[in-house]
PDB file of C-alpha atoms and ligand atoms in Angstrom:
ATOM      1  CA  MET A   1      88.132 102.106 113.463  1.00  0.00           C
ATOM      2  CA  SER A   2      90.353 102.902 110.484  1.00  0.00           C
ATOM      3  CA  LEU A   3      89.932 101.101 107.156  1.00  0.00           C
ATOM      4  CA  LYS A   4      93.373  99.587 107.702  1.00  0.00           C
ATOM      5  CA  LYS A   5      92.323  98.039 111.006  1.00  0.00           C
ATOM      6  CA  PHE A   6      89.020  96.972 109.487  1.00  0.00           C
ATOM      7  CA  ASN A   7      90.838  95.081 106.718  1.00  0.00           C
ATOM      8  CA  GLN A   8      93.163  93.424 109.246  1.00  0.00           C
ATOM      9  CA  LYS A   9      90.101  92.167 111.088  1.00  0.00           C
ATOM     10  CA  VAL A  10      88.564  90.793 107.871  1.00  0.00           C
ATOM     11  CA  ILE A  11      91.749  88.888 106.958  1.00  0.00           C
ATOM     12  CA  GLY A  12      91.442  86.826 110.145  1.00  0.00           C
ATOM     13  CA  CYS A  13      87.802  85.844 109.559  1.00  0.00           C
ATOM     14  CA  THR A  14      86.746  82.173 109.623  1.00  0.00           C
ATOM     15  CA  GLN A  15      82.966  82.496 109.881  1.00  0.00           C
ATOM     16  CA  CYS A  16      82.007  80.465 106.784  1.00  0.00           C
ATOM     17  CA  PRO A  17      83.230  76.846 107.168  1.00  0.00           C
ATOM     18  CA  ARG A  18      82.591  75.890 103.532  1.00  0.00           C
ATOM     19  CA  LEU A  19      84.574  78.879 102.225  1.00  0.00           C
ATOM     20  CA  VAL A  20      87.403  78.464 104.714  1.00  0.00           C
ATOM     21  CA  GLU A  21      87.801  74.854 103.608  1.00  0.00           C
ATOM     22  CA  PHE A  22      87.667  75.762  99.912  1.00  0.00           C
ATOM     23  CA  ARG A  23      90.058  78.730 100.050  1.00  0.00           C
ATOM     24  CA  GLU A  24      92.630  76.626 101.948  1.00  0.00           C
ATOM     25  CA  GLU A  25      92.233  73.526  99.808  1.00  0.00           C
ATOM     26  CA  ILE A  26      92.625  75.444  96.551  1.00  0.00           C
ATOM     27  CA  SER A  27      95.733  77.106  97.984  1.00  0.00           C
ATOM     28  CA  GLN A  28      97.316  73.689  98.420  1.00  0.00           C
ATOM     29  CA  THR A  29      96.184  71.985  95.201  1.00  0.00           C
ATOM     30  CA  LYS A  30      96.808  75.147  93.053  1.00  0.00           C
ATOM     31  CA  LYS A  31      96.402  75.585  89.309  1.00  0.00           C
ATOM     32  CA  LYS A  32      99.150  74.019  87.224  1.00  0.00           C
ATOM     33  CA  GLN A  33     100.471  77.338  85.893  1.00  0.00           C
ATOM     34  CA  PHE A  34     100.730  78.730  89.455  1.00  0.00           C
ATOM     35  CA  GLN A  35     102.359  75.708  91.121  1.00  0.00           C
ATOM     36  CA  ASP A  36     105.328  77.807  92.280  1.00  0.00           C
ATOM     37  CA  ASP A  37     103.180  80.537  93.841  1.00  0.00           C
ATOM     38  CA  VAL A  38     102.361  80.762  97.522  1.00  0.00           C
ATOM     39  CA  TYR A  39      98.617  81.348  97.537  1.00  0.00           C
ATOM     40  CA  TRP A  40      97.113  83.989  99.813  1.00  0.00           C
ATOM     41  CA  GLY A  41      94.298  81.623 100.859  1.00  0.00           C
ATOM     42  CA  LYS A  42      92.569  84.030 103.288  1.00  0.00           C
ATOM     43  CA  PRO A  43      89.778  86.621 103.092  1.00  0.00           C
ATOM     44  CA  VAL A  44      90.814  89.254 100.536  1.00  0.00           C
ATOM     45  CA  PRO A  45      91.005  92.813 101.896  1.00  0.00           C
ATOM     46  CA  SER A  46      89.525  95.795 100.070  1.00  0.00           C
ATOM     47  CA  PHE A  47      91.799  97.951  97.968  1.00  0.00           C
ATOM     48  CA  GLY A  48      92.079 101.576  96.909  1.00  0.00           C
ATOM     49  CA  ASP A  49      91.802 105.165  98.015  1.00  0.00           C
ATOM     50  CA  PRO A  50      90.243 105.424 101.508  1.00  0.00           C
ATOM     51  CA  ASN A  51      88.968 108.906 100.641  1.00  0.00           C
ATOM     52  CA  ALA A  52      87.339 107.765  97.401  1.00  0.00           C
ATOM     53  CA  ARG A  53      84.027 109.092  96.174  1.00  0.00           C
ATOM     54  CA  MET A  54      83.481 106.003  93.999  1.00  0.00           C
ATOM     55  CA  MET A  55      83.378 102.446  95.275  1.00  0.00           C
ATOM     56  CA  ILE A  56      83.205  99.238  93.230  1.00  0.00           C
ATOM     57  CA  VAL A  57      81.494  96.243  94.785  1.00  0.00           C
ATOM     58  CA  GLY A  58      82.118  92.868  93.212  1.00  0.00           C
ATOM     59  CA  LEU A  59      80.865  89.405  94.054  1.00  0.00           C
ATOM     60  CA  ALA A  60      83.741  87.328  95.486  1.00  0.00           C
ATOM     61  CA  PRO A  61      87.433  86.489  94.923  1.00  0.00           C
ATOM     62  CA  ALA A  62      88.395  84.129  92.114  1.00  0.00           C
ATOM     63  CA  PRO A  63      90.104  80.953  93.429  1.00  0.00           C
ATOM     64  CA  HIS A  64      93.285  81.417  91.380  1.00  0.00           C
ATOM     65  CA  GLY A  65      92.991  85.221  91.115  1.00  0.00           C
ATOM     66  CA  SER A  66      92.481  87.195  94.324  1.00  0.00           C
ATOM     67  CA  ASN A  67      92.636  84.074  96.479  1.00  0.00           C
ATOM     68  CA  ARG A  68      96.124  83.541  95.063  1.00  0.00           C
ATOM     69  CA  THR A  69      97.420  87.115  94.937  1.00  0.00           C
ATOM     70  CA  GLY A  70      95.689  88.597  98.009  1.00  0.00           C
ATOM     71  CA  ARG A  71      94.331  91.678  96.221  1.00  0.00           C
ATOM     72  CA  MET A  72      90.847  92.175  94.828  1.00  0.00           C
ATOM     73  CA  PHE A  73      90.534  91.769  91.048  1.00  0.00           C
ATOM     74  CA  THR A  74      94.167  90.758  90.643  1.00  0.00           C
ATOM     75  CA  GLY A  75      95.780  87.992  88.617  1.00  0.00           C
ATOM     76  CA  ASP A  76      92.735  86.069  87.428  1.00  0.00           C
ATOM     77  CA  GLY A  77      94.060  85.630  83.910  1.00  0.00           C
ATOM     78  CA  THR A  78      97.264  85.823  81.921  1.00  0.00           C
ATOM     79  CA  ASP A  79      95.701  86.452  78.501  1.00  0.00           C
ATOM     80  CA  GLY A  80      94.560  90.030  79.223  1.00  0.00           C
ATOM     81  CA  MET A  81      90.931  88.913  79.094  1.00  0.00           C
ATOM     82  CA  GLY A  82      90.395  88.007  82.750  1.00  0.00           C
ATOM     83  CA  SER A  83      87.910  90.103  84.685  1.00  0.00           C
ATOM     84  CA  SER A  84      90.771  91.909  86.483  1.00  0.00           C
ATOM     85  CA  ASP A  85      92.380  93.222  83.331  1.00  0.00           C
ATOM     86  CA  PHE A  86      89.036  93.988  81.710  1.00  0.00           C
ATOM     87  CA  LEU A  87      88.058  96.053  84.744  1.00  0.00           C
ATOM     88  CA  MET A  88      91.452  97.722  85.081  1.00  0.00           C
ATOM     89  CA  ARG A  89      91.519  98.833  81.443  1.00  0.00           C
ATOM     90  CA  ALA A  90      88.220 100.642  81.974  1.00  0.00           C
ATOM     91  CA  LEU A  91      89.361 102.205  85.264  1.00  0.00           C
ATOM     92  CA  HIS A  92      92.620 103.333  83.686  1.00  0.00           C
ATOM     93  CA  HIS A  93      90.800 104.766  80.680  1.00  0.00           C
ATOM     94  CA  ILE A  94      88.593 106.912  82.936  1.00  0.00           C
ATOM     95  CA  GLY A  95      91.504 107.957  85.186  1.00  0.00           C
ATOM     96  CA  TYR A  96      90.710 105.955  88.327  1.00  0.00           C
ATOM     97  CA  ALA A  97      93.706 103.567  87.972  1.00  0.00           C
ATOM     98  CA  ASN A  98      97.330 104.455  87.191  1.00  0.00           C
ATOM     99  CA  GLN A  99      97.808 101.410  84.940  1.00  0.00           C
ATOM    100  CA  PRO A 100      95.610  99.150  82.774  1.00  0.00           C
ATOM    101  CA  THR A 101      96.638  95.819  84.302  1.00  0.00           C
ATOM    102  CA  SER A 102      96.352  94.088  87.666  1.00  0.00           C
ATOM    103  CA  GLN A 103      98.583  91.033  87.829  1.00  0.00           C
ATOM    104  CA  HIS A 104     100.175  90.823  91.267  1.00  0.00           C
ATOM    105  CA  ILE A 105     100.272  92.678  94.562  1.00  0.00           C
ATOM    106  CA  LYS A 106     103.584  94.438  93.858  1.00  0.00           C
ATOM    107  CA  ASP A 107     102.780  95.627  90.333  1.00  0.00           C
ATOM    108  CA  GLY A 108     102.434  99.296  91.393  1.00  0.00           C
ATOM    109  CA  LEU A 109      98.681  99.584  90.865  1.00  0.00           C
ATOM    110  CA  LYS A 110      97.202 102.674  92.509  1.00  0.00           C
ATOM    111  CA  PHE A 111      93.681 104.048  92.555  1.00  0.00           C
ATOM    112  CA  THR A 112      92.694 107.687  92.752  1.00  0.00           C
ATOM    113  CA  ASP A 113      89.195 108.462  94.048  1.00  0.00           C
ATOM    114  CA  ALA A 114      88.233 104.778  93.709  1.00  0.00           C
ATOM    115  CA  TYR A 115      88.009 101.872  96.123  1.00  0.00           C
ATOM    116  CA  MET A 116      87.005  98.270  95.576  1.00  0.00           C
ATOM    117  CA  THR A 117      85.470  95.624  97.734  1.00  0.00           C
ATOM    118  CA  ALA A 118      83.107  92.645  97.428  1.00  0.00           C
ATOM    119  CA  ILE A 119      79.989  91.265  99.065  1.00  0.00           C
ATOM    120  CA  VAL A 120      81.862  88.018  99.851  1.00  0.00           C
ATOM    121  CA  ARG A 121      85.573  88.116 100.699  1.00  0.00           C
ATOM    122  CA  CYS A 122      86.558  84.460 100.382  1.00  0.00           C
ATOM    123  CA  ALA A 123      86.642  82.482  97.143  1.00  0.00           C
ATOM    124  CA  PRO A 124      83.538  80.292  96.804  1.00  0.00           C
ATOM    125  CA  PRO A 125      83.364  76.973  94.906  1.00  0.00           C
ATOM    126  CA  ALA A 126      82.193  77.545  91.294  1.00  0.00           C
ATOM    127  CA  ASN A 127      82.182  81.308  92.026  1.00  0.00           C
ATOM    128  CA  LYS A 128      78.840  80.836  93.753  1.00  0.00           C
ATOM    129  CA  PRO A 129      78.463  81.899  97.380  1.00  0.00           C
ATOM    130  CA  THR A 130      75.306  80.734  99.151  1.00  0.00           C
ATOM    131  CA  SER A 131      72.725  83.282 100.254  1.00  0.00           C
ATOM    132  CA  GLU A 132      73.720  82.559 103.865  1.00  0.00           C
ATOM    133  CA  GLU A 133      77.401  83.296 103.095  1.00  0.00           C
ATOM    134  CA  ILE A 134      76.409  86.554 101.400  1.00  0.00           C
ATOM    135  CA  LYS A 135      74.347  87.472 104.435  1.00  0.00           C
ATOM    136  CA  ILE A 136      77.161  86.728 106.888  1.00  0.00           C
ATOM    137  CA  CYS A 137      79.876  88.516 104.927  1.00  0.00           C
ATOM    138  CA  SER A 138      77.725  91.535 104.169  1.00  0.00           C
ATOM    139  CA  ALA A 139      78.058  92.558 107.799  1.00  0.00           C
ATOM    140  CA  TYR A 140      81.536  93.692 106.738  1.00  0.00           C
ATOM    141  CA  LEU A 141      80.119  95.666 103.830  1.00  0.00           C
ATOM    142  CA  HIS A 142      77.734  97.355 106.226  1.00  0.00           C
ATOM    143  CA  GLU A 143      80.646  98.318 108.491  1.00  0.00           C
ATOM    144  CA  GLU A 144      82.903  99.362 105.633  1.00  0.00           C
ATOM    145  CA  LEU A 145      80.295 101.677 104.129  1.00  0.00           C
ATOM    146  CA  LYS A 146      80.204 103.568 107.399  1.00  0.00           C
ATOM    147  CA  LEU A 147      84.001 103.984 107.320  1.00  0.00           C
ATOM    148  CA  MET A 148      83.979 105.460 103.802  1.00  0.00           C
ATOM    149  CA  LYS A 149      83.255 109.087 104.554  1.00  0.00           C
ATOM    150  CA  ASN A 150      83.305 110.618 101.075  1.00  0.00           C
ATOM    151  CA  LEU A 151      81.306 108.110  99.063  1.00  0.00           C
ATOM    152  CA  LYS A 152      79.014 109.518  96.405  1.00  0.00           C
ATOM    153  CA  VAL A 153      78.572 106.580  94.014  1.00  0.00           C
ATOM    154  CA  ILE A 154      78.750 102.807  94.295  1.00  0.00           C
ATOM    155  CA  VAL A 155      79.129 100.679  91.184  1.00  0.00           C
ATOM    156  CA  ALA A 156      77.645  97.226  91.795  1.00  0.00           C
ATOM    157  CA  LEU A 157      79.186  94.607  89.522  1.00  0.00           C
ATOM    158  CA  GLY A 158      76.337  92.178  88.873  1.00  0.00           C
ATOM    159  CA  LYS A 159      72.854  91.576  90.219  1.00  0.00           C
ATOM    160  CA  LEU A 160      73.895  89.846  93.449  1.00  0.00           C
ATOM    161  CA  ALA A 161      76.017  92.829  94.501  1.00  0.00           C
ATOM    162  CA  PHE A 162      73.293  95.274  93.421  1.00  0.00           C
ATOM    163  CA  ASP A 163      70.565  93.487  95.400  1.00  0.00           C
ATOM    164  CA  GLN A 164      72.784  93.094  98.474  1.00  0.00           C
ATOM    165  CA  LEU A 165      73.646  96.784  98.446  1.00  0.00           C
ATOM    166  CA  LEU A 166      69.946  97.648  98.352  1.00  0.00           C
ATOM    167  CA  ARG A 167      69.374  95.367 101.364  1.00  0.00           C
ATOM    168  CA  THR A 168      72.341  96.903 103.194  1.00  0.00           C
ATOM    169  CA  PHE A 169      71.161 100.466 102.586  1.00  0.00           C
ATOM    170  CA  GLN A 170      67.668  99.499 103.654  1.00  0.00           C
ATOM    171  CA  ALA A 171      69.105  98.153 106.912  1.00  0.00           C
ATOM    172  CA  GLN A 172      70.866 101.503 107.300  1.00  0.00           C
ATOM    173  CA  GLY A 173      67.561 103.360 106.997  1.00  0.00           C
ATOM    174  CA  ALA A 174      67.222 104.076 103.270  1.00  0.00           C
ATOM    175  CA  GLU A 175      63.728 104.004 101.813  1.00  0.00           C
ATOM    176  CA  ILE A 176      63.607 101.637  98.877  1.00  0.00           C
ATOM    177  CA  SER A 177      60.908 102.341  96.298  1.00  0.00           C
ATOM    178  CA  LYS A 178      58.202  99.817  95.484  1.00  0.00           C
ATOM    179  CA  PRO A 179      58.484  97.962  93.218  1.00  0.00           C
ATOM    180  CA  ARG A 180      62.122  97.535  94.142  1.00  0.00           C
ATOM    181  CA  PRO A 181      64.711  98.907  91.680  1.00  0.00           C
ATOM    182  CA  GLN A 182      65.736  96.251  89.188  1.00  0.00           C
ATOM    183  CA  PHE A 183      69.350  95.568  88.293  1.00  0.00           C
ATOM    184  CA  GLY A 184      70.499  96.611  84.838  1.00  0.00           C
ATOM    185  CA  HIS A 185      73.628  97.946  83.165  1.00  0.00           C
ATOM    186  CA  GLY A 186      73.770 101.711  83.760  1.00  0.00           C
ATOM    187  CA  VAL A 187      70.732 101.724  86.080  1.00  0.00           C
ATOM    188  CA  GLU A 188      70.981 104.525  88.673  1.00  0.00           C
ATOM    189  CA  VAL A 189      69.235 104.345  92.037  1.00  0.00           C
ATOM    190  CA  HIS A 190      69.053 107.605  93.962  1.00  0.00           C
ATOM    191  CA  LEU A 191      68.309 106.752  97.577  1.00  0.00           C
ATOM    192  CA  GLY A 192      68.292 110.306  98.887  1.00  0.00           C
ATOM    193  CA  GLY A 193      69.635 111.593 102.189  1.00  0.00           C
ATOM    194  CA  ASN A 194      73.339 110.960 102.622  1.00  0.00           C
ATOM    195  CA  PHE A 195      73.249 107.643 100.798  1.00  0.00           C
ATOM    196  CA  PRO A 196      75.490 107.238  97.772  1.00  0.00           C
ATOM    197  CA  ILE A 197      73.930 106.670  94.359  1.00  0.00           C
ATOM    198  CA  LEU A 198      73.828 103.021  93.393  1.00  0.00           C
ATOM    199  CA  LEU A 199      74.846 102.298  89.829  1.00  0.00           C
ATOM    200  CA  GLY A 200      74.452  98.875  88.218  1.00  0.00           C
ATOM    201  CA  SER A 201      76.983  97.302  85.862  1.00  0.00           C
ATOM    202  CA  TYR A 202      77.266  93.883  84.295  1.00  0.00           C
ATOM    203  CA  HIS A 203      80.082  91.972  85.970  1.00  0.00           C
ATOM    204  CA  PRO A 204      83.277  91.787  83.838  1.00  0.00           C
ATOM    205  CA  SER A 205      83.312  87.977  84.063  1.00  0.00           C
ATOM    206  CA  ARG A 206      84.447  86.030  81.026  1.00  0.00           C
ATOM    207  CA  GLN A 207      80.892  84.761  80.742  1.00  0.00           C
ATOM    208  CA  ASN A 208      79.802  88.341  80.014  1.00  0.00           C
ATOM    209  CA  THR A 209      82.844  89.725  78.192  1.00  0.00           C
ATOM    210  CA  GLN A 210      83.396  86.789  75.872  1.00  0.00           C
ATOM    211  CA  THR A 211      79.750  86.529  74.864  1.00  0.00           C
ATOM    212  CA  GLY A 212      79.579  90.233  74.000  1.00  0.00           C
ATOM    213  CA  LYS A 213      77.093  90.987  76.788  1.00  0.00           C
ATOM    214  CA  LEU A 214      79.614  93.448  78.228  1.00  0.00           C
ATOM    215  CA  SER A 215      82.005  95.355  75.944  1.00  0.00           C
ATOM    216  CA  GLU A 216      84.955  97.495  77.003  1.00  0.00           C
ATOM    217  CA  THR A 217      83.048 100.594  75.888  1.00  0.00           C
ATOM    218  CA  MET A 218      80.015  99.644  77.989  1.00  0.00           C
ATOM    219  CA  LEU A 219      82.186  99.292  81.080  1.00  0.00           C
ATOM    220  CA  GLN A 220      84.016 102.547  80.376  1.00  0.00           C
ATOM    221  CA  ASN A 221      80.649 104.270  80.009  1.00  0.00           C
ATOM    222  CA  VAL A 222      79.538 103.092  83.454  1.00  0.00           C
ATOM    223  CA  PHE A 223      82.693 104.478  85.082  1.00  0.00           C
ATOM    224  CA  SER A 224      82.355 107.682  83.136  1.00  0.00           C
ATOM    225  CA  GLN A 225      78.773 107.900  84.474  1.00  0.00           C
ATOM    226  CA  ALA A 226      80.119 107.207  87.996  1.00  0.00           C
ATOM    227  CA  LYS A 227      82.702 109.964  87.641  1.00  0.00           C
ATOM    228  CA  ARG A 228      80.101 112.461  86.515  1.00  0.00           C
ATOM    229  CA  LEU A 229      77.714 111.476  89.328  1.00  0.00           C
ATOM    230  CA  SER A 230      80.401 111.623  91.994  1.00  0.00           C
ATOM    231  CA  SER A 231      81.330 115.154  90.909  1.00  0.00           C
ATOM    232  CA  HIS A 232      77.714 116.362  90.562  1.00  0.00           C
ATOM    233  CA  PRO A 233      75.552 113.811  92.372  1.00  0.00           C
ATOM    234  CA  PHE A 234      72.193 115.545  92.042  1.00  0.00           C
TER     235      PHE A 234
HETATM  236  S1  SF4 B 301      83.240  85.043 103.278  1.00  0.00           S
HETATM  237 FE1  SF4 B 301      83.356  86.796 104.665  1.00  0.00          FE
HETATM  238  S2  SF4 B 301      82.281  86.168 106.535  1.00  0.00           S
HETATM  239 FE2  SF4 B 301      82.761  84.308 105.343  1.00  0.00          FE
HETATM  240  S3  SF4 B 301      84.751  83.593 106.148  1.00  0.00           S
HETATM  241 FE3  SF4 B 301      85.182  84.897 104.379  1.00  0.00          FE
HETATM  242  S4  SF4 B 301      85.492  86.952 105.241  1.00  0.00           S
HETATM  243 FE4  SF4 B 301      84.469  85.718 106.804  1.00  0.00          FE
END
């Protein structure tokens, strides 16, 4: 199956009743500033270069960001400090993105050698998917990883994505060291074989960026590390 067909399949998914209800409800009630927008209100497809060596894995769509615009990490803030713009500035700085902003689906954003997806593809209430929802949706991650033929490095945004990727690779036959690798910013996990290197990064949520836990330089450094590893993985 091609990545295009895979994403078409994901868009039609209704497996998580709580998330289906939430994504549709939020698309009707809307945020005041987006009252005139037609919300996407469906699972959000992955985005980027299908031949990428570097993949970003986030947590889940934001209700008024990706759930509104229909593209991952797009339109979750208008002040330049939303997680989308924070992430895009870093990707642009390193050369993965052609522009430093991600506001709407027709803004011309293009990735080179980078691809982004999430462990959960529908917006969850309070940005918190349940462990069961993560488990169900990660079947798509499992499938998608097999379709990405050139992957060398995966950047996991946050602990939930990091831990889920470890579980997914384990299910695909990777040997995970004991004690298990612990999430941290800049932590590299080399799984061996044909598995990509897993690289941890704090999530560019406002909770992290506005408290100083994650600076623009720290995020740039992670993508610089990813670029180096994807060019010379071992
Ligand atoms: S979160 Fe994933 S599995 Fe659940 S309904 Fe959305 S796309 Fe389907």
